[in-house]
Every structure is written in C-alpha cells, then in structure tokens.
Amino acid sequence: MKSSDLTIKQLTHLVGGGLTPRMVRHYHQLGLLPQPVRSRSNYRLYTQKDVLRLQRIVALKQQGFQLNHIRNILEVEPEADTTVNLMGQLQQQYRAVMQQISQLRQTASALEGLLGRDRHCQIIQAEVLAQLKLLDVETQAGLGGLENLWNGLDGEIHTHSEAFTESLQLLLPDLSQRSEIEQHLISQLVLACGDVSLVSFIKLSRDAIAASREALSSRCEIVVDTQTVAAALDQTRLLHLGCRTETLIDNPHITTATEAELAFWQHREWRSKLQQVSNGCILVVGYAPSVLLEACEAMANQKIQPALVIGMPIGFSHAPAAKRQLMQQGIPYITVEGTLGGGALATTALNALVESLIDKPDCHCYLKDVVDSSKS
C-alpha cells in the first residue's frame, strides 16, 4: 500500500458532496468507476485519479444529470477531438429526458385535473372517481369512456367562476416556511404561467422582499428592459407610490425577446443608458438576456447599484448564464432559474410586490390629477 492510496472512507470524506461508501460501491457496479486495486487485507485502495473522477460524478449529479447520462459524458476523453460526438450524445439524452418530462407532464395534468377542483366542482368528483376505478381503457371504446368521464367531471364548471386561490392551495407544495408576501408572489407567478412546477425554479435572495418594500416606499425608479414589460406594470399602484417607470429599449416596435436582444446589441445608447440607472432603482428584465448580463457586469464593477433586480429573461444560452451571474452579485434579486422566464413573469413579480404595499383604488379618476400635478 502506497502512502498516497486512500481507503473508501478517506475517499468519500475527501470528495464530499454527501458521497457514501455504499454509493461508491454502487458506482463500481454501474461501471461509472473502475474497480480499484486491493490491499493484502482486501481493502479497496483509491488514487488521486479516482478522486477526480468521483468529483466529476458528484458535480454532474448535483446539476441534475442521471447516472446513465454521466457515464456517456465521462466515456468521452477530454483530450480527444470528440466535441461533435459528445454534443450528439447530449442531444439524444436531452430528447429522451424531454420525452420523459412530456409523459410526466401528462400524468401531472391528469392529477391537476382531479386535485385542482374547487369545492363546487368537487360535487360530482366522488362518483367519477368511482367509475374511473372500474374503467377498462385497453380499447378505443374504453378511451372514449375515459373522455366521457372527464366531460362529466367538467359538468360543474358552468355554474360558477373559478376559485383560483382555493385550487392553488390544493396543488402548491408546502410554503408555510415562507412569508405571506413570498407565498403571494409565488402564487401569482404560478397563475401567470399555469405551471405549478415553476415553484422549484423560483429563487429569491433572503433580503429581496425587505429591499423591494423599502425601495418602493421611497418612491424608487422602476427600470424595465422593453416597453412591453412597462405596459404590463400596475401603473395604478406605482403612481400612488410615486414610482416613475423608465424603459431602456424605448422602441414600441420591439415586442419579442429576439428583437430586444438584437436591438440592445446594435444600439450603444441603450447600453450606455443602462450604465446610468439611478442607485436604489428596481431593475426588471423580462426579455433580453444581454440586458441582465450587462447589468451584472455593471454591478460587479460597482457602476450601478439597484435596490432589487427582477431578472427573468427567456432564453436558452445567455439567459441561464445571466441568472447564475445575478445570484452571485450580492444584490437583492428575484429570478427563475434556467430557460424559463418572460415579460409576463417579470411584471407579475413586481406587481405582486407592489400589491403587498398598497390596495388598489376603486377607480382611476385620480390619475388625471396626478398627471396634472406632475406637469405643474
């Protein structure tokens, strides 16, 4: 036994990440980790090479890769020019995962159709569930019977308006550890996209709620990336609070993420405008990932210091990277991890925060007075 060799206990301790000896033995069985040499006493002995491989396995697993996907990635030698082959493998794995997600989404939709019923719709649910137990769906006729059951379950929807809050309580995970404002914010974001699974992707810094309330109460400026985002803001409440809205890409013809991204790169004045936003503002990015990337760089260089950043651009390359950078800035933030996002979610987040501060007036008659007084 060499002095540099490690026992399985020493190996797991060194690698960390929740790794256990049992998991290491499982990786041996799966072929993820080569079988080690044995000591004279039949103990497994590991080298620094095993440490590095296990660290890669743990890191990929923490990123959500399944073990069979990890094996394919590790089989490609980094020294070889195999980028095309690796990308092809990853694309195949992605398609397989998306197929699994699609199947799980269908199951989730069926469960949502049952669990998401409000009290009035549940009147006939017990009878339908009893029929569902006896239903044979092996034949086309059976599938027709299933469709009839769903139609029967939908029978009560014409008798009342949907009770969104009641339905959400049945579907959302336990949010009791979160503040009331956070619970409301998350609920509103789910309602904005209709996808309950969004909850696990919503990320808030610990000080996000407090920072937003302080900034909004101090009549902060709201800076948004496009006019589409600005148009969806709750101007009624914002005017009451005295918060003015500033649009970076102030071209009314730019209405999509693709257009916003391209325009931001092509027009230097909009990039310069971002560098000059007021300290203590709330920055809301719902379309252009590069706006958020540029903002992160400006924050890192201490050129701008917003009170809060709501970073929810949609995109498949720059957007996930921008969101990761946002969460490392030390500035209060609200974001949605990964490719998910969009203007509707970004404005919903801000509107939910504003709503927690002020009740909406019964009419908008006062708006004329507010505008007149700002001109004088």
CSV table of C-alpha atoms in Angstrom, one decimal:
chain,number,residue,atom,x,y,z
A,1,MET,CA,0.0,0.0,0.0
A,2,LYS,CA,1.4,3.4,-1.1
A,3,SER,CA,1.2,6.3,1.3
A,4,SER,CA,-0.9,8.2,-1.3
A,5,ASP,CA,-3.5,5.4,-1.5
A,6,LEU,CA,-6.9,6.1,0.1
A,7,THR,CA,-9.4,3.8,1.8
A,8,ILE,CA,-13.0,4.1,0.7
A,9,LYS,CA,-13.8,6.1,3.9
A,10,GLN,CA,-11.0,8.5,3.2
A,11,LEU,CA,-12.1,8.8,-0.4
A,12,THR,CA,-15.7,9.7,0.4
A,13,HIS,CA,-14.5,12.2,3.1
A,14,LEU,CA,-12.2,13.9,0.6
A,15,VAL,CA,-14.7,14.1,-2.3
A,16,GLY,CA,-17.6,15.3,0.0
A,17,GLY,CA,-20.9,16.2,-1.6
A,18,GLY,CA,-22.8,13.7,0.5
A,19,LEU,CA,-20.9,10.7,-1.0
A,20,THR,CA,-21.0,7.5,1.0
A,21,PRO,CA,-19.1,4.2,0.7
A,22,ARG,CA,-22.3,2.5,-0.4
A,23,MET,CA,-22.7,4.9,-3.3
A,24,VAL,CA,-19.1,4.3,-4.3
A,25,ARG,CA,-19.7,0.6,-4.4
A,26,HIS,CA,-22.8,1.2,-6.5
A,27,TYR,CA,-20.8,3.3,-9.0
A,28,HIS,CA,-18.4,0.4,-9.3
A,29,GLN,CA,-21.3,-1.9,-10.2
A,30,LEU,CA,-22.7,0.5,-12.8
A,31,GLY,CA,-19.2,0.9,-14.4
A,32,LEU,CA,-19.1,4.6,-13.6
A,33,LEU,CA,-15.9,4.0,-11.5
A,34,PRO,CA,-13.3,1.3,-12.3
A,35,GLN,CA,-12.7,-1.4,-9.8
A,36,PRO,CA,-9.8,-0.4,-7.5
A,37,VAL,CA,-6.8,-2.4,-6.6
A,38,ARG,CA,-6.9,-4.3,-3.3
A,39,SER,CA,-4.6,-4.3,-0.4
A,40,ARG,CA,-3.2,-7.5,1.1
A,41,SER,CA,-6.0,-7.3,3.6
A,42,ASN,CA,-8.5,-7.0,0.7
A,43,TYR,CA,-9.3,-3.3,1.4
A,44,ARG,CA,-10.2,-1.2,-1.7
A,45,LEU,CA,-7.4,1.4,-2.4
A,46,TYR,CA,-8.0,4.6,-4.4
A,47,THR,CA,-5.8,7.1,-6.1
A,48,GLN,CA,-6.0,10.8,-6.9
A,49,LYS,CA,-7.3,9.8,-10.3
A,50,ASP,CA,-10.3,8.1,-8.6
A,51,VAL,CA,-10.8,11.3,-6.5
A,52,LEU,CA,-11.0,13.5,-9.7
A,53,ARG,CA,-13.4,11.1,-11.4
A,54,LEU,CA,-15.7,10.9,-8.4
A,55,GLN,CA,-15.7,14.7,-8.0
A,56,ARG,CA,-16.9,14.9,-11.7
A,57,ILE,CA,-19.6,12.4,-11.0
A,58,VAL,CA,-20.8,14.2,-7.9
A,59,ALA,CA,-20.7,17.6,-9.7
A,60,LEU,CA,-22.7,16.3,-12.7
A,61,LYS,CA,-25.2,14.5,-10.4
A,62,GLN,CA,-25.8,17.8,-8.5
A,63,GLN,CA,-26.5,19.5,-11.8
A,64,GLY,CA,-29.4,17.0,-12.4
A,65,PHE,CA,-27.7,14.6,-14.8
A,66,GLN,CA,-28.8,10.9,-14.4
A,67,LEU,CA,-26.2,8.3,-13.9
A,68,ASN,CA,-26.5,6.8,-17.4
A,69,HIS,CA,-26.0,10.3,-18.8
A,70,ILE,CA,-23.0,10.8,-16.6
A,71,ARG,CA,-21.5,7.6,-17.9
A,72,ASN,CA,-21.8,8.7,-21.5
A,73,ILE,CA,-20.2,12.1,-20.7
A,74,LEU,CA,-17.3,10.5,-18.8
A,75,GLU,CA,-16.6,8.0,-21.6
A,76,VAL,CA,-15.6,10.8,-23.9
A,77,GLU,CA,-11.9,11.5,-23.4
A,78,PRO,CA,-11.3,15.3,-22.9
A,79,GLU,CA,-8.0,15.1,-24.8
A,80,ALA,CA,-9.7,13.8,-28.0
A,81,ASP,CA,-11.4,16.0,-30.6
A,82,THR,CA,-14.9,14.5,-29.9
A,83,THR,CA,-16.9,17.6,-29.4
A,84,VAL,CA,-19.3,16.7,-32.2
A,85,ASN,CA,-19.8,13.2,-30.9
A,86,LEU,CA,-20.4,14.4,-27.3
A,87,MET,CA,-22.9,17.0,-28.5
A,88,GLY,CA,-24.7,14.3,-30.4
A,89,GLN,CA,-24.9,12.2,-27.3
A,90,LEU,CA,-26.1,15.0,-25.2
A,91,GLN,CA,-28.8,15.9,-27.8
A,92,GLN,CA,-30.0,12.3,-27.7
A,93,GLN,CA,-30.1,12.3,-23.9
A,94,TYR,CA,-31.9,15.6,-23.9
A,95,ARG,CA,-34.6,14.3,-26.3
A,96,ALA,CA,-35.0,11.2,-24.1
A,97,VAL,CA,-35.4,13.4,-21.0
A,98,MET,CA,-37.9,15.7,-22.7
A,99,GLN,CA,-39.9,12.6,-23.7
A,100,GLN,CA,-39.9,11.5,-20.1
A,101,ILE,CA,-40.9,15.1,-19.0
A,102,SER,CA,-43.7,15.0,-21.6
A,103,GLN,CA,-45.1,11.7,-20.2
A,104,LEU,CA,-44.8,13.0,-16.6
A,105,ARG,CA,-46.5,16.3,-17.6
A,106,GLN,CA,-49.4,14.3,-19.0
A,107,THR,CA,-49.6,12.5,-15.6
A,108,ALA,CA,-49.3,15.8,-13.8
A,109,SER,CA,-52.1,17.3,-15.9
A,110,ALA,CA,-54.4,14.4,-15.1
A,111,LEU,CA,-53.7,14.8,-11.4
A,112,GLU,CA,-54.2,18.6,-11.6
A,113,GLY,CA,-57.5,18.0,-13.3
A,114,LEU,CA,-58.5,16.0,-10.2
A,115,LEU,CA,-56.8,17.8,-7.4
A,116,GLY,CA,-57.3,21.4,-8.7
A,117,ARG,CA,-61.1,21.2,-8.4
A,118,ASP,CA,-62.6,23.9,-6.2
A,119,ARG,CA,-65.3,23.0,-3.8
A,120,HIS,CA,-68.2,23.5,-6.2
A,121,CYS,CA,-66.5,21.3,-8.9
A,122,GLN,CA,-65.9,18.5,-6.4
A,123,ILE,CA,-69.6,17.8,-6.0
A,124,ILE,CA,-69.6,15.1,-8.7
A,125,GLN,CA,-65.9,14.1,-8.3
A,126,ALA,CA,-66.5,11.1,-6.0
A,127,GLU,CA,-68.9,9.5,-8.5
A,128,VAL,CA,-66.5,10.0,-11.4
A,129,LEU,CA,-63.5,8.6,-9.4
A,130,ALA,CA,-65.6,5.5,-8.6
A,131,GLN,CA,-66.3,5.0,-12.3
A,132,LEU,CA,-62.6,5.6,-13.1
A,133,LYS,CA,-61.6,2.6,-10.9
A,134,LEU,CA,-63.8,0.3,-13.0
A,135,LEU,CA,-62.9,1.7,-16.4
A,136,ASP,CA,-61.2,-0.5,-19.0
A,137,VAL,CA,-59.2,1.6,-21.3
A,138,GLU,CA,-57.4,-1.1,-23.4
A,139,THR,CA,-59.7,-0.5,-26.4
A,140,GLN,CA,-60.6,2.6,-28.3
A,141,ALA,CA,-64.1,2.3,-26.9
A,142,GLY,CA,-62.5,2.4,-23.4
A,143,LEU,CA,-60.7,5.6,-24.3
A,144,GLY,CA,-64.0,7.1,-25.4
A,145,GLY,CA,-65.4,6.2,-22.0
A,146,LEU,CA,-62.5,7.9,-20.3
A,147,GLU,CA,-63.2,11.1,-22.3
A,148,ASN,CA,-66.9,10.9,-21.2
A,149,LEU,CA,-65.8,10.7,-17.6
A,150,TRP,CA,-63.7,13.8,-17.9
A,151,ASN,CA,-66.6,15.6,-19.6
A,152,GLY,CA,-68.8,14.5,-16.7
A,153,LEU,CA,-66.2,15.8,-14.2
A,154,ASP,CA,-66.3,19.1,-16.0
A,155,GLY,CA,-70.0,19.4,-15.6
A,156,GLU,CA,-69.9,21.9,-12.8
A,157,ILE,CA,-67.7,24.5,-14.4
A,158,HIS,CA,-70.6,26.3,-16.0
A,159,THR,CA,-72.2,27.0,-12.6
A,160,HIS,CA,-69.6,29.4,-11.0
A,161,SER,CA,-66.4,31.3,-11.6
A,162,GLU,CA,-63.1,29.6,-10.9
A,163,ALA,CA,-61.8,29.9,-7.4
A,164,PHE,CA,-58.1,30.3,-8.2
A,165,THR,CA,-56.9,30.6,-4.6
A,166,GLU,CA,-58.8,27.5,-3.5
A,167,SER,CA,-57.4,25.4,-6.3
A,168,LEU,CA,-53.8,26.6,-5.8
A,169,GLN,CA,-53.9,25.6,-2.1
A,170,LEU,CA,-54.6,22.0,-3.3
A,171,LEU,CA,-51.7,22.0,-5.8
A,172,LEU,CA,-48.9,24.1,-4.4
A,173,PRO,CA,-46.1,22.5,-2.3
A,174,ASP,CA,-45.9,23.4,1.4
A,175,LEU,CA,-44.9,27.1,1.6
A,176,SER,CA,-45.6,27.6,5.3
A,177,GLN,CA,-41.9,28.3,6.0
A,178,ARG,CA,-42.1,31.4,3.7
A,179,SER,CA,-43.5,34.8,4.5
A,180,GLU,CA,-47.0,35.8,3.5
A,181,ILE,CA,-45.6,38.1,0.8
A,182,GLU,CA,-43.4,35.4,-0.7
A,183,GLN,CA,-46.4,33.0,-0.7
A,184,HIS,CA,-48.5,35.5,-2.6
A,185,LEU,CA,-45.6,36.3,-5.0
A,186,ILE,CA,-45.1,32.6,-5.8
A,187,SER,CA,-48.8,32.0,-6.3
A,188,GLN,CA,-49.1,34.9,-8.7
A,189,LEU,CA,-46.2,33.6,-10.7
A,190,VAL,CA,-47.8,30.2,-11.0
A,191,LEU,CA,-51.0,31.8,-12.1
A,192,ALA,CA,-49.2,33.8,-14.7
A,193,CYS,CA,-47.9,30.7,-16.5
A,194,GLY,CA,-50.3,28.0,-15.3
A,195,ASP,CA,-47.4,25.7,-14.3
A,196,VAL,CA,-47.2,24.6,-10.7
A,197,SER,CA,-43.7,23.1,-11.3
A,198,LEU,CA,-42.4,26.6,-11.7
A,199,VAL,CA,-42.2,26.8,-7.8
A,200,SER,CA,-39.0,24.8,-7.6
A,201,PHE,CA,-37.3,27.2,-10.1
A,202,ILE,CA,-38.2,30.5,-8.3
A,203,LYS,CA,-35.3,31.9,-6.4
A,204,LEU,CA,-35.3,34.9,-4.1
A,205,SER,CA,-32.4,36.3,-2.1
A,206,ARG,CA,-33.1,36.5,1.6
A,207,ASP,CA,-33.3,40.3,1.6
A,208,ALA,CA,-35.4,40.6,-1.7
A,209,ILE,CA,-38.8,41.3,0.0
A,210,ALA,CA,-37.4,43.8,2.5
A,211,ALA,CA,-35.3,45.6,-0.2
A,212,SER,CA,-38.3,45.9,-2.5
A,213,ARG,CA,-40.6,47.3,0.1
A,214,GLU,CA,-38.0,49.8,1.3
A,215,ALA,CA,-37.3,50.9,-2.3
A,216,LEU,CA,-41.0,51.2,-3.4
A,217,SER,CA,-41.8,53.1,-0.2
A,218,SER,CA,-39.0,55.5,-1.1
A,219,ARG,CA,-40.5,56.4,-4.5
A,220,CYS,CA,-37.8,54.5,-6.4
A,221,GLU,CA,-37.4,54.4,-10.1
A,222,ILE,CA,-38.6,51.3,-12.0
A,223,VAL,CA,-36.2,50.5,-14.9
A,224,VAL,CA,-37.5,47.9,-17.4
A,225,ASP,CA,-35.9,46.4,-20.5
A,226,THR,CA,-38.8,46.9,-23.0
A,227,GLN,CA,-42.0,48.8,-23.5
A,228,THR,CA,-43.9,45.5,-23.5
A,229,VAL,CA,-42.8,45.0,-19.9
A,230,ALA,CA,-43.6,48.6,-19.0
A,231,ALA,CA,-47.1,48.3,-20.4
A,232,ALA,CA,-47.9,45.3,-18.1
A,233,LEU,CA,-46.9,47.1,-14.9
A,234,ASP,CA,-49.5,48.1,-12.4
A,235,GLN,CA,-49.3,51.8,-13.1
A,236,THR,CA,-52.2,52.5,-10.8
A,237,ARG,CA,-50.4,51.5,-7.7
A,238,LEU,CA,-47.0,52.7,-8.9
A,239,LEU,CA,-48.4,56.2,-9.4
A,240,HIS,CA,-49.9,56.1,-6.0
A,241,LEU,CA,-46.4,55.2,-4.6
A,242,GLY,CA,-44.8,57.9,-6.7
A,243,CYS,CA,-42.6,55.4,-8.6
A,244,ARG,CA,-41.7,56.5,-12.1
A,245,THR,CA,-41.0,54.0,-14.9
A,246,GLU,CA,-38.0,54.2,-17.2
A,247,THR,CA,-37.6,52.0,-20.3
A,248,LEU,CA,-34.2,51.1,-21.6
A,249,ILE,CA,-35.1,49.8,-25.1
A,250,ASP,CA,-37.7,52.5,-25.8
A,251,ASN,CA,-38.8,51.4,-29.2
A,252,PRO,CA,-42.5,50.4,-29.3
A,253,HIS,CA,-42.0,48.2,-32.3
A,254,ILE,CA,-39.7,45.8,-30.3
A,255,THR,CA,-42.1,43.3,-28.8
A,256,THR,CA,-40.2,39.9,-28.6
A,257,ALA,CA,-37.2,38.6,-26.9
A,258,THR,CA,-35.4,38.1,-30.2
A,259,GLU,CA,-35.9,41.7,-31.3
A,260,ALA,CA,-35.0,43.1,-27.8
A,261,GLU,CA,-31.8,41.0,-27.7
A,262,LEU,CA,-30.6,42.1,-31.2
A,263,ALA,CA,-31.6,45.8,-30.6
A,264,PHE,CA,-29.8,46.0,-27.3
A,265,TRP,CA,-26.5,44.9,-29.0
A,266,GLN,CA,-27.0,47.1,-32.1
A,267,HIS,CA,-27.7,50.4,-30.2
A,268,ARG,CA,-24.9,51.6,-28.0
A,269,GLU,CA,-27.1,54.3,-26.5
A,270,TRP,CA,-29.3,51.8,-24.8
A,271,ARG,CA,-26.3,50.0,-23.3
A,272,SER,CA,-25.0,53.4,-22.1
A,273,LYS,CA,-28.4,54.2,-20.6
A,274,LEU,CA,-28.2,51.0,-18.5
A,275,GLN,CA,-24.9,52.2,-17.0
A,276,GLN,CA,-26.6,55.4,-15.8
A,277,VAL,CA,-29.6,54.0,-14.0
A,278,SER,CA,-30.2,55.6,-10.6
A,279,ASN,CA,-28.9,53.9,-7.5
A,280,GLY,CA,-31.7,52.3,-5.5
A,281,CYS,CA,-33.9,51.6,-8.5
A,282,ILE,CA,-35.7,48.3,-9.2
A,283,LEU,CA,-34.4,46.8,-12.4
A,284,VAL,CA,-36.9,44.5,-14.2
A,285,VAL,CA,-35.6,42.4,-17.1
A,286,GLY,CA,-38.2,40.2,-18.9
A,287,TYR,CA,-37.0,39.8,-22.4
A,288,ALA,CA,-33.3,40.5,-23.3
A,289,PRO,CA,-30.8,38.2,-21.6
A,290,SER,CA,-27.9,40.5,-22.6
A,291,VAL,CA,-29.5,43.4,-20.6
A,292,LEU,CA,-29.2,41.2,-17.5
A,293,LEU,CA,-25.7,40.2,-18.4
A,294,GLU,CA,-24.7,43.8,-18.9
A,295,ALA,CA,-26.3,44.8,-15.6
A,296,CYS,CA,-24.4,42.1,-13.8
A,297,GLU,CA,-21.1,43.3,-15.1
A,298,ALA,CA,-22.0,46.9,-14.2
A,299,MET,CA,-22.9,45.8,-10.7
A,300,ALA,CA,-19.7,43.7,-10.3
A,301,ASN,CA,-17.8,46.9,-11.4
A,302,GLN,CA,-19.9,49.0,-8.9
A,303,LYS,CA,-21.1,51.2,-11.7
A,304,ILE,CA,-24.7,50.7,-10.8
A,305,GLN,CA,-26.4,49.7,-7.5
A,306,PRO,CA,-30.0,48.8,-7.8
A,307,ALA,CA,-32.1,48.1,-4.7
A,308,LEU,CA,-33.5,44.9,-6.4
A,309,VAL,CA,-33.1,43.1,-9.7
A,310,ILE,CA,-36.0,41.0,-11.0
A,311,GLY,CA,-34.1,39.0,-13.7
A,312,MET,CA,-36.4,36.8,-15.7
A,313,PRO,CA,-35.3,37.0,-19.3
A,314,ILE,CA,-36.2,34.0,-21.5
A,315,GLY,CA,-33.5,32.2,-23.5
A,316,PHE,CA,-31.6,29.0,-24.0
A,317,SER,CA,-28.0,30.1,-23.7
A,318,HIS,CA,-27.4,33.6,-22.3
A,319,ALA,CA,-30.5,33.7,-20.0
A,320,PRO,CA,-29.5,30.8,-17.7
A,321,ALA,CA,-25.9,32.2,-17.5
A,322,ALA,CA,-27.2,35.7,-16.8
A,323,LYS,CA,-29.4,34.4,-14.0
A,324,ARG,CA,-26.5,32.5,-12.4
A,325,GLN,CA,-24.4,35.6,-12.5
A,326,LEU,CA,-27.2,37.6,-10.9
A,327,MET,CA,-27.4,35.3,-8.0
A,328,GLN,CA,-23.7,35.8,-7.3
A,329,GLN,CA,-23.7,39.7,-7.2
A,330,GLY,CA,-24.7,40.2,-3.6
A,331,ILE,CA,-27.6,42.5,-4.8
A,332,PRO,CA,-31.2,41.5,-3.7
A,333,TYR,CA,-32.8,39.5,-6.6
A,334,ILE,CA,-35.8,37.6,-7.7
A,335,THR,CA,-35.3,35.2,-10.6
A,336,VAL,CA,-36.5,32.0,-12.3
A,337,GLU,CA,-33.7,29.5,-12.9
A,338,GLY,CA,-32.9,28.1,-16.3
A,339,THR,CA,-34.5,28.9,-19.6
A,340,LEU,CA,-37.9,29.8,-18.0
A,341,GLY,CA,-39.0,33.4,-17.9
A,342,GLY,CA,-40.5,36.2,-20.0
A,343,GLY,CA,-42.1,39.6,-19.6
A,344,ALA,CA,-45.3,38.2,-18.1
A,345,LEU,CA,-43.5,36.6,-15.2
A,346,ALA,CA,-41.2,39.6,-14.6
A,347,THR,CA,-44.0,42.1,-14.4
A,348,THR,CA,-46.1,39.7,-12.3
A,349,ALA,CA,-43.3,39.6,-9.8
A,350,LEU,CA,-43.1,43.4,-9.5
A,351,ASN,CA,-46.9,43.8,-9.4
A,352,ALA,CA,-47.2,41.2,-6.6
A,353,LEU,CA,-44.6,43.2,-4.6
A,354,VAL,CA,-46.4,46.5,-5.2
A,355,GLU,CA,-49.7,44.9,-4.3
A,356,SER,CA,-48.4,43.9,-0.9
A,357,LEU,CA,-47.8,47.6,-0.2
A,358,ILE,CA,-51.0,49.3,-1.3
A,359,ASP,CA,-54.6,48.4,-2.0
A,360,LYS,CA,-55.9,49.3,-5.5
A,361,PRO,CA,-58.3,52.3,-5.6
A,362,ASP,CA,-61.8,51.7,-6.7
A,363,CYS,CA,-61.5,54.0,-9.7
A,364,HIS,CA,-58.8,55.7,-11.8
A,365,CYS,CA,-60.3,59.2,-11.7
A,366,TYR,CA,-57.4,60.4,-9.6
A,367,LEU,CA,-54.8,59.6,-12.3
A,368,LYS,CA,-55.7,62.8,-14.2
A,369,ASP,CA,-54.9,64.8,-11.0
A,370,VAL,CA,-51.6,63.0,-10.6
A,371,VAL,CA,-50.6,63.7,-14.2
A,372,ASP,CA,-51.7,67.4,-13.9
A,373,SER,CA,-49.8,68.0,-10.7
A,374,SER,CA,-46.6,66.4,-12.1
A,375,LYS,CA,-46.7,69.0,-15.0
A,376,SER,CA,-47.1,72.0,-12.8
